[in-house]
Amino acid sequence: MPGRLPEFTRSAIIPKWLEGKSRNQIAIECNVSQGAVSGTIDDWKKSVGVSLAEQLRDLLLAVGRSGISVVECAQGYRTFRMLSNLHVDEDKAGPFLGETVNRCIGIGISPEDIASHLQDLASFADDTRKLGIDMQEAGDFKDNDRAVSKKVRSLSQIASYLEKTKEEIGKSLLKKKQLQNECDLLQTNKSSITRETADMLKKRDITAEKLDWYLGMRTELLVSGRSEKDFELVLKAINFSRKKGFNLLAIAAEFSEYGRLKSSVHTFNVQLSILEKKFREVEERIAIGEQMIESKSQLQRNMVQLESMGFGLKQLRRLLSVIKEINEANGFSETDGYAVKIFLDQVERYYDSLLGFEKRAGELKAETNNLQIQYLGQVNIMSAIPYVGSALVYLLNKGLQVDQILKLAKLSQTHPDIIQPFIRSEGEQEKHDDFPKSTSSTHFSFSPPSSSSSFSAPPTQPHSPSSFQSQPQKTAGSTLQKSASIPPVIEPKSTVTTTNPSVDKVGFSDKESDVQPFAQIMPEKQPPPMKVQYDFPRIEADVSIHSDENPQPLEMRRKENNKEMYKVNSNSLTRTATIHGKQVSIPNSILLGI
C-alpha cells in the first residue's frame, strides 16, 4: 500500500482541482499518480461535504471565466445585496447613477461637495423646526420598506416664511424708530425736570442750613444759660464789630483753625509715639542684623582660612563621615559631637608620637637599606674566597638564610657524625657537578635595577685566559654611600662577564648546580671613562660612588621618564651582567661591595 502523501503536496492538489484542472494535469504538476490525486480530492470532499466542494469548484470556475478576482466578486455581491435591501431595481440604478455622476461633473461638484451640501441641508431642516413652518412627509419612497422617516421642509414654505419675516422686521424697525423719538422727548423733559429739581434742592439746603444754624445758636445760648433775649445782644455785638471794622468770619475762622490745630497736634502726638516705638524696634533689628553679619563674617573668614589650610567644607564633611564610620564600626553610638571630640583628643595625644614613629621608621628603613648594601658587598667578597665563598653563595642561592647556615655549621660542630657521610674528598668534589672548579666561573647573586638598561663604552680587545688571576684586589680607599629603597633580592641564574681588557671571562652557566668560585682581577691600566644608564621605574635614591684616586663622585640625575644617568670615572671597574636576557652594566664597586 503506497504511503500517505505529504501535507504540502495535498495542499497543492486541492487548489489546482478547484481551479478546474484535470486529474492527469494535477498528477503531472505535483509529480504524483492519478490515483493519489483522486484519493486526495475524495478525502477533501468527504471532509467539507461533496455538494459544498462542487459548489466551490463551480464558483471558482465562474469567477475565472468572468475575468474577476474573488475579492471583486465579493464586493459585487455586497453591492447587489445593498440594492436589494433598498428595493432598487438594478436595471434602473445604473443609468440613474451614471446620469447623476455626469451632471455633477458637468457643474463641477465633487462627491465631497454633495455630501457637504446634503449635510448642510439636513442641519438647516433641523434648525427651521423652531420657525413654525409646516412639516411635509417625503413621499418619494412610499413603496420602500426602509422609507426615510425624517421630516423635510418645503423650500417654497421656507421662502414664504422668509418674506413674512421680512415684513415683520420692517414693522418692528418702524415701531422702534417711533419709540426712539418718544425716548428722546422724554429724555429732554427729564433733563429740564432734573435741573429744576436741583435748584429746588439747593434752595432747600440753604434754608435747612440757615435753620440749622439758627437752631444751633439757640441751643448754645440755652446751654450756656442764656435766654432767647440774649440773642439780641449777640446781634448787637455783631453790628458793633462791623462798625469797628472787625471781620467776624475771620474771627470765626481763627477759632475754627485753632480747634483744628489742636486736634492735629493731638493726632501728631499719637503718631509720634507710634513712630518712636517703631524706630526702637528697627534699631533693635539693626543691632541683631549687625551681630548676625559680624557672626557670618567671622564664620566666612574662618571658612576661608580653613580652605587655605586644606580643610574646606568638602574635606571636613569627608573627615566627619570617616570619624562616624570608624566610631560605628567600633561600637560607639554617641552623637557626632562626641565622635569629633574623641577624634581631636586622640590626635592631640598621639600625633606627636606618630610623627616620631614615622621619622624613626624612615631612619630604620635607610639603615636597613645600608645594611642590605653592606650585606650584598660582603656576600660578593665571600664569593671570591675559594671553596668557602662558592659554597656559601650556593647555599644562599638554594634559599637558605644566614641563620640557617649558621645553625647548619653549629650542627656540624656538635654532631660531626651526621655531616661526615656528606663530606667528599677533594678529588670527588672536583668531579661532582654541584661544585665545579673555582678558576673558571662563579655564581653571583645580583638584583637588577630594572628590566631594561643601556650601556655605551669604547670597544675593547679580548685577552687570553693567562691574564686571569684567582684572587680579587680591592681598590684602595673606595667607598660606597647609598640611601635608597632598593629591595634586597638574591636571584639565581645570572651570568656576569667583564668588558675589562685585563680580564678574559668571569661567568657561570644557567644551571643552579654549576657554581664556581668568584675570581676577579683589577686591571693594570684603567679603562677610559664610561657611561652607564639604568632604568629605575619605582626607585627614588641618591647614590654617590667615588675613590681616593679620583675624588670626582659618580652622579645620578632623576629624569621625567624615570631614568637615572650614571657617570663612572676612570678609576671604576665596570662589569656587564646578563640577567634574563638583558644586558646590565654593573660598577666594580657594587660587585665587590666597596
Coordinates of C-alpha atoms in Angstrom, one line a residue, residues 82-453:
M82 CA -27.4 46.6 -0.7
L83 CA -29.5 47.5 -3.7
S84 CA -31.9 44.6 -3.0
N85 CA -32.4 45.8 0.6
L86 CA -33.2 49.3 -0.7
H87 CA -35.7 47.8 -3.2
V88 CA -33.8 49.4 -6.1
D89 CA -34.1 47.9 -9.5
E90 CA -30.6 47.1 -10.6
D91 CA -31.5 47.9 -14.2
K92 CA -32.5 51.4 -13.3
A93 CA -29.8 52.0 -10.7
G94 CA -27.0 52.0 -13.3
P95 CA -28.5 54.8 -15.6
F96 CA -29.5 56.8 -12.5
L97 CA -26.1 56.7 -11.0
G98 CA -24.5 57.4 -14.4
E99 CA -26.7 60.4 -15.1
T100 CA -26.1 61.8 -11.6
V101 CA -22.4 61.5 -11.9
N102 CA -22.3 63.1 -15.3
R103 CA -24.5 66.1 -14.1
C104 CA -22.3 66.6 -11.0
I105 CA -19.2 66.5 -13.1
G106 CA -20.7 69.0 -15.6
I107 CA -21.5 71.6 -12.9
G108 CA -18.2 71.0 -11.1
I109 CA -19.5 69.3 -8.0
S110 CA -17.4 66.6 -6.4
P111 CA -18.7 63.7 -4.2
E112 CA -17.4 65.5 -1.2
D113 CA -19.4 68.7 -2.1
I114 CA -22.6 66.6 -2.5
A115 CA -22.1 65.1 0.9
S116 CA -21.3 68.5 2.4
H117 CA -24.4 70.2 0.8
L118 CA -26.7 67.3 2.0
Q119 CA -25.4 67.6 5.5
D120 CA -26.0 71.4 5.5
L121 CA -29.5 70.9 4.1
A122 CA -30.3 68.4 6.8
S123 CA -28.9 70.7 9.6
F124 CA -30.9 73.6 8.1
A125 CA -34.0 71.5 8.2
D126 CA -33.4 70.7 11.9
D127 CA -32.8 74.4 12.6
T128 CA -36.1 75.5 10.9
R129 CA -38.2 73.4 13.2
K130 CA -38.4 76.3 15.6
L131 CA -39.6 78.7 12.9
G132 CA -43.1 77.2 12.9
I133 CA -43.1 76.0 9.2
D134 CA -45.4 73.1 8.5
M135 CA -43.8 69.8 8.0
Q136 CA -44.3 67.6 4.9
E137 CA -43.6 63.9 4.7
A138 CA -41.3 62.8 1.9
G139 CA -43.5 60.6 -0.3
D140 CA -40.9 59.6 -2.9
F141 CA -40.2 56.3 -1.1
K142 CA -43.7 55.2 0.0
D143 CA -43.1 51.8 -1.5
N144 CA -39.8 51.4 0.2
D145 CA -39.8 49.3 3.3
R146 CA -37.0 51.4 4.7
A147 CA -38.5 54.8 3.7
V148 CA -36.9 57.9 5.1
S149 CA -38.9 58.9 8.2
K150 CA -37.2 62.3 8.7
K151 CA -39.4 65.3 8.0
V152 CA -38.0 67.6 5.3
R153 CA -39.2 71.2 5.0
S154 CA -40.5 72.5 1.7
L155 CA -38.4 75.2 0.0
S156 CA -41.5 77.2 -1.0
Q157 CA -42.7 77.3 2.6
I158 CA -39.2 78.5 3.7
A159 CA -39.4 81.3 1.1
S160 CA -42.8 82.5 2.2
Y161 CA -41.7 82.3 5.8
L162 CA -38.7 84.4 5.0
E163 CA -40.9 87.0 3.2
K164 CA -43.3 87.2 6.1
T165 CA -40.4 87.5 8.5
K166 CA -39.0 90.4 6.4
E167 CA -42.3 92.3 6.6
E168 CA -42.5 91.8 10.4
I169 CA -38.9 93.1 10.7
G170 CA -39.8 96.2 8.8
K171 CA -42.8 96.9 11.0
S172 CA -40.6 96.3 14.1
L173 CA -38.0 98.8 12.8
L174 CA -40.7 101.5 12.2
K175 CA -42.1 100.9 15.7
K176 CA -38.6 101.0 17.1
K177 CA -38.0 104.4 15.4
Q178 CA -41.2 105.8 16.9
L179 CA -40.3 104.6 20.3
Q180 CA -36.8 106.1 19.9
N181 CA -38.3 109.5 19.2
E182 CA -40.5 109.2 22.2
C183 CA -37.5 108.3 24.3
D184 CA -35.6 111.4 23.1
L185 CA -38.5 113.6 24.0
L186 CA -38.8 112.0 27.4
Q187 CA -35.0 112.4 27.9
T188 CA -35.4 116.2 27.2
N189 CA -38.2 116.5 29.7
K190 CA -36.1 114.6 32.2
S191 CA -33.2 117.0 31.8
S192 CA -35.3 120.1 32.4
I193 CA -37.0 118.4 35.4
T194 CA -33.6 117.4 36.8
R195 CA -32.4 121.0 36.6
E196 CA -35.5 122.3 38.3
T197 CA -35.2 119.6 41.0
A198 CA -31.5 120.5 41.6
D199 CA -32.4 124.2 42.0
M200 CA -35.1 123.4 44.5
L201 CA -32.8 121.0 46.4
K202 CA -30.2 123.8 46.5
K203 CA -32.7 126.2 47.9
R204 CA -33.8 123.7 50.4
D205 CA -30.3 123.0 51.5
I206 CA -29.7 126.7 52.0
T207 CA -32.9 127.0 54.0
A208 CA -32.1 124.0 56.0
E209 CA -28.6 125.3 56.7
K210 CA -29.9 128.6 57.9
L211 CA -32.5 126.8 60.0
D212 CA -29.8 124.5 61.5
W213 CA -27.6 127.5 62.2
Y214 CA -30.4 129.2 64.0
L215 CA -31.4 126.2 66.0
G216 CA -27.7 125.6 66.9
M217 CA -27.3 129.2 68.1
R218 CA -30.4 128.9 70.1
T219 CA -29.3 125.6 71.6
E220 CA -25.9 127.0 72.5
L221 CA -27.5 130.0 74.2
L222 CA -29.8 127.8 76.2
V223 CA -27.0 125.5 77.2
S224 CA -24.8 128.4 78.3
G225 CA -27.6 129.7 80.5
R226 CA -28.7 132.4 78.2
S227 CA -32.2 133.1 77.2
E228 CA -33.6 133.9 73.8
K229 CA -33.4 137.6 74.6
D230 CA -29.7 137.3 74.8
F231 CA -29.7 136.7 71.1
E232 CA -30.4 140.3 70.6
L233 CA -27.2 141.1 72.5
V234 CA -25.3 138.8 70.1
L235 CA -26.7 140.7 67.1
K236 CA -25.8 144.0 68.7
A237 CA -22.2 142.7 69.2
I238 CA -22.0 141.6 65.6
N239 CA -23.3 145.0 64.4
F240 CA -20.7 146.7 66.7
S241 CA -17.9 144.6 65.2
R242 CA -18.9 145.6 61.7
K243 CA -18.9 149.2 62.6
K244 CA -15.5 148.9 64.1
G245 CA -14.2 147.1 61.1
F246 CA -13.8 143.6 62.6
N247 CA -14.4 140.7 60.3
L248 CA -16.5 138.2 62.1
L249 CA -15.8 135.5 59.6
A250 CA -12.0 135.9 60.1
I251 CA -12.5 135.7 63.8
A252 CA -14.6 132.6 63.5
A253 CA -12.1 131.1 61.0
E254 CA -9.3 131.7 63.6
F255 CA -11.2 130.0 66.3
S256 CA -12.0 127.1 63.9
E257 CA -8.4 126.9 62.8
Y258 CA -7.3 126.8 66.5
G259 CA -9.6 123.9 67.1
R260 CA -8.4 122.1 64.0
L261 CA -4.7 122.7 65.0
K262 CA -5.4 121.4 68.5
S263 CA -6.9 118.2 67.1
S264 CA -4.0 117.9 64.6
V265 CA -1.4 118.3 67.5
H266 CA -3.1 115.5 69.4
T267 CA -3.1 113.3 66.3
F268 CA 0.6 114.1 65.6
N269 CA 1.5 113.3 69.2
V270 CA -0.2 109.9 68.9
Q271 CA 1.6 109.2 65.5
L272 CA 4.9 110.4 67.0
S273 CA 4.6 107.9 69.9
I274 CA 3.9 105.1 67.3
L275 CA 6.8 106.1 65.1
E276 CA 9.2 106.3 68.2
K277 CA 8.1 102.7 69.1
K278 CA 8.7 101.5 65.5
F279 CA 12.0 103.4 65.5
R280 CA 13.2 101.5 68.6
E281 CA 12.1 98.2 67.0
V282 CA 14.0 99.0 63.9
E283 CA 17.1 99.9 65.9
E284 CA 16.8 96.5 67.7
R285 CA 16.5 94.7 64.4
I286 CA 19.5 96.6 63.0
A287 CA 21.6 95.6 66.1
I288 CA 20.6 92.0 65.7
G289 CA 21.4 92.1 62.0
E290 CA 24.8 93.7 62.6
Q291 CA 25.5 90.9 65.1
M292 CA 24.4 88.3 62.6
I293 CA 26.5 89.9 59.9
E294 CA 29.5 90.0 62.2
S295 CA 29.0 86.4 63.1
K296 CA 28.6 85.4 59.4
S297 CA 31.7 87.5 58.5
Q298 CA 33.7 85.8 61.2
L299 CA 32.4 82.4 60.0
Q300 CA 33.3 83.3 56.5
R301 CA 36.8 84.3 57.5
N302 CA 37.2 81.1 59.4
M303 CA 36.0 79.1 56.4
V304 CA 38.4 80.9 54.0
Q305 CA 41.2 80.3 56.5
L306 CA 40.3 76.6 56.7
E307 CA 40.0 76.4 52.9
S308 CA 43.5 77.9 52.5
M309 CA 44.8 75.3 55.1
G310 CA 43.3 72.5 53.0
F311 CA 40.3 71.9 55.4
G312 CA 37.4 73.0 53.2
L313 CA 33.8 72.1 53.7
K314 CA 34.1 69.1 51.4
Q315 CA 37.2 67.8 53.3
L316 CA 35.6 68.4 56.7
R317 CA 32.4 66.6 55.7
R318 CA 34.6 63.7 54.4
L319 CA 36.5 63.7 57.7
L320 CA 33.3 63.7 59.7
S321 CA 32.0 60.8 57.7
V322 CA 35.2 58.8 58.3
I323 CA 35.0 59.6 62.0
K324 CA 31.4 58.4 62.2
E325 CA 32.1 55.2 60.2
I326 CA 35.1 54.4 62.5
N327 CA 33.0 55.0 65.7
E328 CA 30.1 53.0 64.4
A329 CA 32.5 50.2 63.3
N330 CA 33.9 50.2 66.9
G331 CA 30.5 50.1 68.6
F332 CA 30.2 53.8 69.6
S333 CA 26.7 55.1 69.0
E334 CA 27.1 58.6 70.6
T335 CA 26.3 61.9 68.8
D336 CA 28.6 63.5 66.2
G337 CA 30.0 66.0 68.7
Y338 CA 31.2 63.2 70.9
A339 CA 32.9 61.4 68.0
V340 CA 34.7 64.6 66.9
K341 CA 35.8 65.3 70.5
I342 CA 37.2 61.8 70.8
F343 CA 39.0 62.2 67.4
L344 CA 40.6 65.6 68.4
D345 CA 41.7 64.2 71.8
Q346 CA 43.3 61.2 70.0
V347 CA 45.1 63.5 67.5
E348 CA 46.3 65.8 70.3
R349 CA 47.5 62.9 72.3
Y350 CA 49.2 60.6 69.7
Y351 CA 50.0 62.8 66.6
D352 CA 53.4 63.8 68.0
S353 CA 54.3 60.2 68.7
L354 CA 53.1 59.2 65.2
L355 CA 55.4 61.8 63.6
G356 CA 58.3 60.5 65.7
F357 CA 57.5 56.9 64.8
E358 CA 57.4 57.8 61.1
K359 CA 60.7 59.7 61.4
R360 CA 62.2 56.7 63.2
A361 CA 60.7 54.3 60.6
G362 CA 62.4 56.3 57.9
E363 CA 65.7 56.2 59.7
L364 CA 65.4 52.4 60.3
K365 CA 64.5 52.0 56.6
A366 CA 67.5 53.9 55.5
E367 CA 69.7 51.9 57.9
T368 CA 68.2 48.7 56.7
N369 CA 69.0 49.6 53.1
N370 CA 72.6 50.5 54.1
L371 CA 72.9 47.2 55.9
Q372 CA 71.5 45.4 52.9
I373 CA 74.0 47.0 50.6
Q374 CA 76.8 46.1 53.1
Y375 CA 75.4 42.6 53.2
L376 CA 75.4 42.3 49.4
G377 CA 79.0 43.6 49.4
Q378 CA 80.1 41.0 52.0
V379 CA 78.4 38.2 50.0
N380 CA 80.3 39.3 46.9
I381 CA 83.5 39.4 48.9
M382 CA 82.8 36.0 50.3
S383 CA 82.1 34.7 46.8
A384 CA 85.7 35.5 45.9
I385 CA 87.1 33.1 48.6
P386 CA 87.9 29.7 47.0
Y387 CA 85.6 26.8 48.1
V388 CA 84.1 28.5 51.1
G389 CA 82.7 31.5 49.2
S390 CA 81.3 29.4 46.4
A391 CA 79.7 27.1 49.0
L392 CA 78.1 30.0 50.9
V393 CA 76.8 31.5 47.6
Y394 CA 75.5 28.1 46.6
L395 CA 73.6 27.7 49.9
L396 CA 72.2 31.2 49.7
N397 CA 71.1 30.6 46.1
K398 CA 69.4 27.4 47.3
G399 CA 67.2 29.6 49.5
L400 CA 68.9 29.1 52.9
Q401 CA 69.1 32.1 55.2
V402 CA 72.1 33.2 57.1
D403 CA 70.8 32.0 60.4
Q404 CA 70.0 28.6 58.8
I405 CA 73.6 28.3 57.5
L406 CA 75.0 29.2 61.0
K407 CA 72.7 26.6 62.6
L408 CA 74.0 24.1 60.0
A409 CA 77.6 24.9 60.9
K410 CA 76.9 24.6 64.6
L411 CA 75.2 21.3 63.9
S412 CA 78.3 20.0 62.1
Q413 CA 80.4 21.0 65.1
T414 CA 78.2 19.4 67.7
H415 CA 77.3 16.3 65.7
P416 CA 80.1 15.6 63.2
D417 CA 78.8 12.1 62.7
I418 CA 75.7 13.5 60.9
I419 CA 77.7 15.6 58.4
Q420 CA 80.6 13.1 57.9
P421 CA 78.8 10.9 55.3
F422 CA 78.2 14.0 53.1
I423 CA 81.8 15.1 53.1
R424 CA 83.8 14.1 50.0
S425 CA 87.4 14.2 49.2
E426 CA 88.9 16.9 47.1
G427 CA 89.1 14.6 44.0
E428 CA 85.4 13.6 44.3
Q429 CA 84.4 17.2 44.8
E430 CA 86.1 18.2 41.6
K431 CA 84.2 15.5 39.7
H432 CA 80.9 16.4 41.3
D433 CA 78.6 18.6 39.1
D434 CA 77.4 20.7 42.0
F435 CA 80.9 22.3 42.7
P436 CA 83.0 22.8 39.5
K437 CA 86.4 24.2 39.5
S438 CA 86.9 27.6 41.1
T439 CA 89.1 29.1 38.4
S440 CA 86.7 29.2 35.5
S441 CA 83.4 30.8 36.6
T442 CA 81.4 31.9 39.6
H443 CA 77.7 32.2 40.6
F444 CA 76.9 35.7 41.5
S445 CA 73.7 36.9 43.2
F446 CA 72.5 40.3 41.8
S447 CA 69.3 42.2 42.0
P448 CA 68.9 44.1 38.7
P449 CA 67.9 47.7 38.9
S450 CA 65.4 47.4 36.1
S451 CA 64.3 45.3 33.2
S452 CA 66.0 47.5 30.7
S453 CA 69.4 49.2 30.7

